[in-house]
């Protein structure tokens, strides 16, 4: 009888156990203070995260989706304005625009890095275009040099969806400081994750930071004086204290993710029907996800799951083909690289807590699948 292994995509339980004492100390400090909204932990985390990203300001907010929404709201985009973004992403990247009356314009991915194709973006810019929104998908920065140049040339905002790439670098500079602002998510499974929802915005623009902070807190000037209609989207004190504890480990965790990715890259390199992740020029990857491509994706997924290895698909439907965006009128075939990736991508388990023997087990099982095939 064979014993089934059980390897999750991300092992949050193991991380919680490893750092249990530190987390409990954070909770105890918080209980002693009974300080649940705002306060020192939020301020300290914002300061530390801004510094980590090489940005001057960080504003903590309720989640990554709100981070994106608040950036565009604060930039004052008007109904009819257009923002160009990547069709291969999580829906949050694009669902924030309709409430602002802004039209989202999708572009394909570059098939090497799976991030926004800058050459296609250049062709999509019109008089209505106000901003470019690259996504650092799976943990790899988009081509920020090319996009920054386009933004400057056409007078556009450059906003980073950095939800999957905390700590990644382009041309030796951390992401989060390349454009007017960047949106981060601290969803538990992200490279820097809270114990619930959380998000943050980094920027070098003091005025923008102030505006976002006000919008995220009911448009407040003082407790009961409101300059504008805002929303309630603050980073919880409890999440900030957990994030502060975790931030000190982020570089080591990202290094460990790279170690595992390098092992996979080497161990899986001889499989002809498996395309491995590629790194674009001038950047580092933080492997939020380790995504392979194969024409036999669905069968491989089923095989791995059957062997107790949790693989997953990020994402099975590109945004331009989502029912939610049917009103935009895109047809299948519009963005062939993203469509192929969505049909062939498979995320293998990766997280700092994955052991080498678990990684070996993943490799053995992937190889067994291809050996069993004609
Ligand atoms: C997770 C994610 C978001 C949204 O973050 P939440 O904190 O879940 O709201 C936005 N964009 C991308 C690319 C993401 O992966």
Coordinates of C-alpha atoms and ligand atoms in Angstrom, one line a residue:
X1 CA 0.0 0.0 0.0
X2 CA 1.4 3.4 -0.9
X3 CA 1.0 6.2 1.6
X4 CA -0.4 9.4 0.1
X5 CA 1.6 12.5 0.6
X6 CA 0.0 15.7 1.3
X7 CA 1.8 18.8 0.1
X8 CA -0.3 22.0 0.1
X9 CA 0.3 24.8 -2.5
X10 CA 1.2 27.1 0.4
X11 CA 1.8 25.9 4.0
X12 CA 0.5 28.6 6.2
X13 CA 0.1 26.3 9.1
X14 CA 3.7 25.4 9.2
X15 CA 4.7 29.1 9.1
X16 CA 2.2 29.9 12.0
X17 CA 3.8 27.1 14.1
X18 CA 7.4 28.1 13.3
X19 CA 6.9 31.7 14.4
X20 CA 4.2 31.0 17.0
X21 CA 6.0 32.7 19.9
X22 CA 6.6 35.9 18.0
X23 CA 3.0 36.1 16.9
X24 CA 1.8 35.4 20.4
X25 CA 4.0 38.2 21.8
X26 CA 2.4 40.6 19.2
X27 CA -1.1 39.5 20.3
X28 CA -0.2 39.9 24.0
X29 CA 1.2 43.4 23.5
X30 CA -2.0 44.3 21.6
X31 CA -4.2 42.9 24.3
X32 CA -2.4 44.8 26.9
X33 CA -2.9 48.1 25.0
X34 CA -6.4 47.3 23.8
X35 CA -5.5 49.6 20.9
X36 CA -7.4 48.2 17.9
X37 CA -7.7 50.9 15.3
X38 CA -4.6 52.8 14.1
X39 CA -1.9 53.4 16.8
X40 CA 1.8 52.7 17.0
X41 CA 1.8 49.3 15.2
X42 CA 0.2 50.7 12.0
X43 CA 2.5 53.7 12.0
X44 CA 5.6 51.5 12.6
X45 CA 4.6 49.1 9.9
X46 CA 3.9 51.8 7.3
X47 CA 7.3 53.4 8.0
X48 CA 9.1 50.0 7.8
X49 CA 7.3 48.9 4.7
X50 CA 7.9 52.2 2.9
X51 CA 11.6 52.0 3.7
X52 CA 11.7 48.3 2.6
X53 CA 10.3 49.3 -0.8
X54 CA 12.5 52.4 -1.1
X55 CA 9.4 54.6 -1.2
X56 CA 8.9 57.7 1.0
X57 CA 5.3 56.9 2.1
X58 CA 3.2 53.9 2.8
X59 CA -0.5 54.0 3.6
X60 CA -2.0 50.9 5.1
X61 CA -5.5 50.0 3.9
X62 CA -8.1 47.2 4.2
X63 CA -6.9 45.0 1.4
X64 CA -5.1 45.0 -2.0
X65 CA -8.2 45.7 -4.0
X66 CA -9.0 48.8 -2.0
X67 CA -5.4 49.8 -2.4
X68 CA -5.8 49.8 -6.2
X69 CA -9.3 51.5 -6.0
X70 CA -8.0 54.3 -3.6
X71 CA -5.0 55.1 -5.8
X72 CA -7.2 55.7 -8.9
X73 CA -9.8 57.5 -6.9
X74 CA -7.1 59.8 -5.4
X75 CA -5.6 60.4 -8.8
X76 CA -8.9 61.9 -9.8
X77 CA -9.5 59.9 -13.0
X78 CA -12.7 61.0 -14.7
X79 CA -15.5 59.0 -16.4
X80 CA -14.4 58.1 -19.9
X81 CA -10.7 57.9 -19.0
X82 CA -8.9 54.7 -19.9
X83 CA -6.4 52.6 -18.1
X84 CA -4.4 49.9 -19.8
X85 CA -3.7 46.8 -17.9
X86 CA -2.8 43.1 -18.3
X87 CA -5.5 40.6 -19.1
X88 CA -3.6 37.9 -17.2
X89 CA -4.3 38.7 -13.6
X90 CA -6.6 38.3 -10.7
X91 CA -9.9 40.1 -11.2
X92 CA -9.1 42.8 -8.6
X93 CA -6.7 44.4 -11.0
X94 CA -9.6 45.4 -13.3
X95 CA -12.8 45.3 -11.3
X96 CA -12.1 48.6 -9.5
X97 CA -12.5 50.8 -12.6
X98 CA -16.3 50.5 -13.4
X99 CA -17.3 52.1 -10.1
X100 CA -15.0 55.1 -11.0
X101 CA -16.5 55.3 -14.5
X102 CA -13.1 54.5 -15.9
X103 CA -12.8 52.2 -18.9
X104 CA -10.3 49.3 -18.6
X105 CA -8.4 48.4 -21.7
X106 CA -6.7 45.0 -21.7
X107 CA -3.4 44.1 -23.3
X108 CA -1.6 40.8 -23.8
X109 CA 1.3 39.4 -21.9
X110 CA 4.9 39.1 -23.1
X111 CA 5.1 35.3 -23.5
X112 CA 8.6 35.1 -21.8
X113 CA 7.8 36.9 -18.5
X114 CA 4.0 36.7 -18.4
X115 CA 3.8 40.4 -17.7
X116 CA 2.3 43.3 -19.6
X117 CA 3.6 43.5 -23.2
X118 CA 5.0 47.0 -23.4
X119 CA 5.1 47.0 -27.2
X120 CA 1.4 46.3 -27.4
X121 CA 0.7 48.9 -24.7
X122 CA 2.4 51.5 -26.9
X123 CA -0.1 50.7 -29.7
X124 CA -3.1 50.9 -27.4
X125 CA -2.5 54.4 -26.0
X126 CA -5.1 56.9 -27.1
X127 CA -6.0 60.4 -26.1
X128 CA -8.3 58.9 -23.4
X129 CA -5.5 56.9 -21.8
X130 CA -4.6 58.2 -18.4
X131 CA -2.7 55.4 -16.7
X132 CA -0.7 52.2 -17.2
X133 CA -1.2 49.4 -14.7
X134 CA 1.3 46.6 -15.0
X135 CA 1.0 43.5 -12.8
X136 CA 4.1 41.9 -11.4
X137 CA 2.5 38.5 -12.0
X138 CA 3.6 35.5 -10.0
X139 CA 6.3 37.6 -8.4
X140 CA 8.2 38.8 -11.5
X141 CA 8.3 42.6 -12.2
X142 CA 6.9 43.8 -15.5
X143 CA 9.2 45.7 -17.8
X144 CA 9.2 48.8 -15.7
X145 CA 11.9 50.6 -17.8
X146 CA 9.8 50.4 -21.0
X147 CA 6.6 51.2 -19.3
X148 CA 8.1 54.1 -17.4
X149 CA 9.4 55.5 -20.6
X150 CA 5.9 55.2 -22.3
X151 CA 4.3 56.8 -19.3
X152 CA 6.7 59.8 -19.4
X153 CA 6.4 60.2 -23.1
X154 CA 2.6 60.3 -23.1
X155 CA 2.1 62.0 -19.7
X156 CA 0.4 59.0 -18.1
X157 CA 0.3 57.7 -14.5
X158 CA 2.3 54.5 -13.9
X159 CA 0.7 52.4 -11.2
X160 CA 2.1 49.1 -10.1
X161 CA -0.1 46.1 -9.1
X162 CA 2.5 44.8 -6.7
X163 CA 0.2 42.3 -4.9
X164 CA 2.3 39.3 -5.9
X165 CA 5.8 40.7 -5.8
X166 CA 6.8 42.2 -2.4
X167 CA 10.6 42.6 -2.5
X168 CA 11.2 41.9 -6.2
X169 CA 13.6 44.3 -8.0
X170 CA 13.9 45.8 -11.4
X171 CA 17.3 47.2 -12.5
X172 CA 18.4 46.9 -8.8
X173 CA 15.5 49.0 -7.5
X174 CA 12.7 47.5 -5.5
X175 CA 9.2 47.5 -7.0
X176 CA 6.8 49.8 -5.3
X177 CA 8.6 53.1 -6.1
X178 CA 8.6 53.1 -9.9
X179 CA 5.5 55.1 -10.7
X180 CA 3.1 57.4 -8.9
X181 CA 2.0 54.7 -6.6
X182 CA 2.0 50.9 -6.1
X183 CA -0.7 48.7 -4.6
X184 CA 0.2 45.8 -2.3
X185 CA -1.9 43.0 -0.9
X186 CA -1.2 41.4 2.5
X187 CA -3.8 38.6 1.9
X188 CA -2.5 35.6 4.0
X189 CA -1.1 33.6 1.0
X190 CA 0.9 36.5 -0.4
X191 CA 4.7 36.7 0.1
X192 CA 4.0 39.1 3.0
X193 CA 0.7 38.0 4.4
X194 CA -1.4 39.1 7.4
X195 CA -3.8 36.9 9.4
X196 CA -6.7 38.2 7.4
X197 CA -7.2 40.9 4.9
X198 CA -4.7 43.8 4.6
X199 CA -3.3 46.1 1.9
X200 CA -0.9 49.0 1.5
X201 CA 0.0 51.7 -1.0
X202 CA 3.5 53.0 -1.5
X203 CA 4.3 56.3 -3.1
X204 CA 6.9 59.1 -3.2
X205 CA 4.2 61.7 -3.6
X206 CA 3.3 63.2 -0.2
X207 CA 0.2 64.9 -1.4
X208 CA -1.1 61.7 -3.0
X209 CA -0.4 59.8 0.2
X210 CA -2.3 62.4 2.3
X211 CA -5.2 62.2 -0.1
X212 CA -5.3 58.4 0.0
X213 CA -5.1 58.4 3.8
X214 CA -8.0 60.8 4.0
X215 CA -10.2 58.8 1.4
X216 CA -9.5 55.6 3.2
X217 CA -10.7 57.1 6.5
X218 CA -14.1 58.6 5.6
X219 CA -12.6 61.6 4.0
X220 CA -11.7 62.8 7.4
X221 CA -10.1 66.1 8.3
X222 CA -10.8 65.7 12.0
X223 CA -12.9 63.1 13.8
X224 CA -16.3 64.6 12.7
X225 CA -15.2 66.9 9.9
X226 CA -15.2 65.3 6.4
X227 CA -13.5 67.0 3.4
X228 CA -14.8 64.5 0.9
X229 CA -16.9 61.3 0.8
X230 CA -14.5 58.6 1.5
X231 CA -14.6 54.9 2.5
X232 CA -13.7 52.9 5.5
X233 CA -10.6 50.9 4.5
X234 CA -7.9 51.0 7.2
X235 CA -5.2 48.4 7.9
X236 CA -6.2 46.8 11.2
X237 CA -3.8 47.3 14.1
X238 CA -3.7 43.5 14.8
X239 CA -2.7 42.9 11.1
X240 CA -0.1 45.7 11.2
X241 CA 1.6 44.1 14.3
X242 CA 1.7 40.7 12.6
X243 CA 3.0 42.2 9.4
X244 CA 5.7 44.1 11.3
X245 CA 6.8 40.8 12.8
X246 CA 6.9 39.1 9.4
X247 CA 8.6 41.9 7.5
X248 CA 11.9 41.1 9.1
X249 CA 11.8 37.6 7.5
X250 CA 10.6 38.6 4.1
X251 CA 14.1 38.7 2.4
X252 CA 15.0 35.3 3.8
X253 CA 11.6 33.9 2.7
X254 CA 12.0 35.3 -0.8
X255 CA 15.5 33.8 -0.9
X256 CA 14.1 30.4 0.1
X257 CA 11.4 30.7 -2.6
X258 CA 14.3 31.3 -5.1
X259 CA 16.1 28.3 -3.8
X260 CA 13.1 26.0 -4.4
X261 CA 12.5 27.6 -7.8
X262 CA 16.1 26.9 -8.8
X263 CA 15.8 23.3 -7.7
X264 CA 12.6 22.9 -9.7
X265 CA 14.2 24.6 -12.7
X266 CA 17.1 22.2 -12.6
X267 CA 15.2 19.0 -11.7
X268 CA 12.4 19.5 -14.3
X269 CA 14.6 20.8 -17.1
X270 CA 14.7 17.6 -19.1
X271 CA 10.9 17.3 -19.7
X272 CA 10.2 18.2 -23.3
X273 CA 6.5 19.0 -22.7
X274 CA 7.0 21.3 -19.8
X275 CA 7.8 25.0 -20.1
X276 CA 9.5 26.4 -17.0
X277 CA 9.3 30.0 -15.7
X278 CA 11.7 32.4 -17.5
X279 CA 13.3 35.5 -16.0
X280 CA 13.2 38.7 -18.0
X281 CA 16.3 41.0 -18.3
X282 CA 17.3 43.2 -15.4
X283 CA 15.0 41.9 -12.7
X284 CA 14.7 39.5 -9.8
X285 CA 11.8 37.2 -9.1
X286 CA 10.2 36.5 -5.7
X287 CA 8.2 33.4 -6.9
X288 CA 4.9 34.1 -5.3
X289 CA 3.9 31.2 -7.6
X290 CA 6.0 28.7 -9.5
X291 CA 4.1 28.4 -12.7
X292 CA 4.8 25.8 -15.4
X293 CA 3.1 25.3 -18.8
X294 CA 2.1 22.1 -20.5
X295 CA -0.4 21.1 -23.2
X296 CA -1.4 18.3 -20.8
X297 CA -2.2 20.7 -17.9
X298 CA -5.6 19.3 -16.9
X299 CA -4.3 15.7 -16.8
X300 CA -1.2 16.7 -14.8
X301 CA -3.3 18.7 -12.4
X302 CA -5.6 15.7 -11.8
X303 CA -2.6 13.4 -11.4
X304 CA -0.8 15.6 -8.9
X305 CA -4.0 16.2 -6.9
X306 CA -4.6 12.5 -6.9
X307 CA -1.1 11.9 -5.4
X308 CA -1.8 14.4 -2.6
X309 CA 0.1 17.3 -4.2
X310 CA -1.9 20.5 -4.3
X311 CA -1.3 22.2 -7.6
X312 CA -3.6 25.0 -8.9
X313 CA -4.4 27.2 -11.9
X314 CA -3.6 31.0 -11.9
X315 CA -5.7 31.8 -13.8
X316 CA -8.0 29.6 -15.9
X317 CA -9.8 32.5 -17.6
X318 CA -8.0 35.7 -18.7
X319 CA -9.8 38.8 -17.7
X320 CA -11.0 39.8 -21.2
X321 CA -12.9 36.6 -21.4
X322 CA -14.5 36.8 -17.9
X323 CA -18.3 37.0 -17.9
X324 CA -17.9 40.1 -15.7
X325 CA -16.2 41.9 -18.5
X326 CA -18.4 40.7 -21.4
X327 CA -19.7 44.2 -21.7
X328 CA -16.3 45.3 -23.0
X329 CA -16.9 43.1 -26.1
X330 CA -13.6 41.2 -26.3
X331 CA -13.6 37.9 -28.3
X332 CA -11.6 34.7 -27.8
X333 CA -8.4 35.1 -29.8
X334 CA -7.9 38.7 -28.9
X335 CA -4.9 38.0 -26.7
X336 CA -3.3 34.7 -27.8
X337 CA -0.4 34.6 -25.3
X338 CA -2.6 35.1 -22.3
X339 CA -5.2 32.6 -23.6
X340 CA -2.6 29.9 -24.2
X341 CA -1.1 30.5 -20.7
X342 CA -4.6 30.3 -19.1
X343 CA -5.1 26.9 -20.8
X344 CA -1.6 25.5 -20.0
X345 CA -0.5 27.1 -16.7
X346 CA -0.1 25.1 -13.5
X347 CA 1.2 26.4 -10.2
X348 CA 3.3 23.8 -8.3
X349 CA 3.7 24.0 -4.5
X350 CA 6.1 26.8 -3.4
X351 CA 6.4 28.6 -0.1
X352 CA 9.4 29.2 2.3
X353 CA 8.3 26.4 4.5
X354 CA 8.3 23.7 1.7
X355 CA 11.0 21.2 2.6
X356 CA 13.6 19.9 0.1
X357 CA 12.1 16.4 0.4
X358 CA 8.7 17.8 -0.4
X359 CA 10.1 19.6 -3.4
X360 CA 11.7 16.3 -4.5
X361 CA 8.4 14.5 -4.1
X362 CA 6.8 17.1 -6.3
X363 CA 9.5 16.6 -9.0
X364 CA 9.2 12.8 -8.7
X365 CA 5.5 12.9 -9.2
X366 CA 5.6 15.3 -12.2
X367 CA 8.2 13.1 -13.8
X368 CA 6.1 10.0 -13.1
X369 CA 3.2 11.6 -14.9
X370 CA 5.2 12.3 -18.0
X371 CA 6.7 8.8 -17.9
X372 CA 3.3 7.3 -17.8
X373 CA 2.2 9.2 -21.0
X374 CA 2.8 8.0 -24.5
Ligands
LIG1 C1 -4.3 39.4 -4.4 C2 -4.3 40.3 -5.5 C3 -5.0 41.5 -5.5 C4 -6.0 41.9 -4.5 O1 -5.6 41.8 -3.2 P1 -6.6 41.5 -2.0 O2 -5.9 41.9 -0.8 O3 -7.0 40.1 -2.1 O4 -7.8 42.4 -2.2 C5 -4.8 42.4 -6.6 N1 -4.0 42.1 -7.6 C6 -3.4 40.9 -7.7 C7 -2.5 40.6 -8.9 C8 -3.5 40.0 -6.7 O5 -2.8 38.8 -6.8

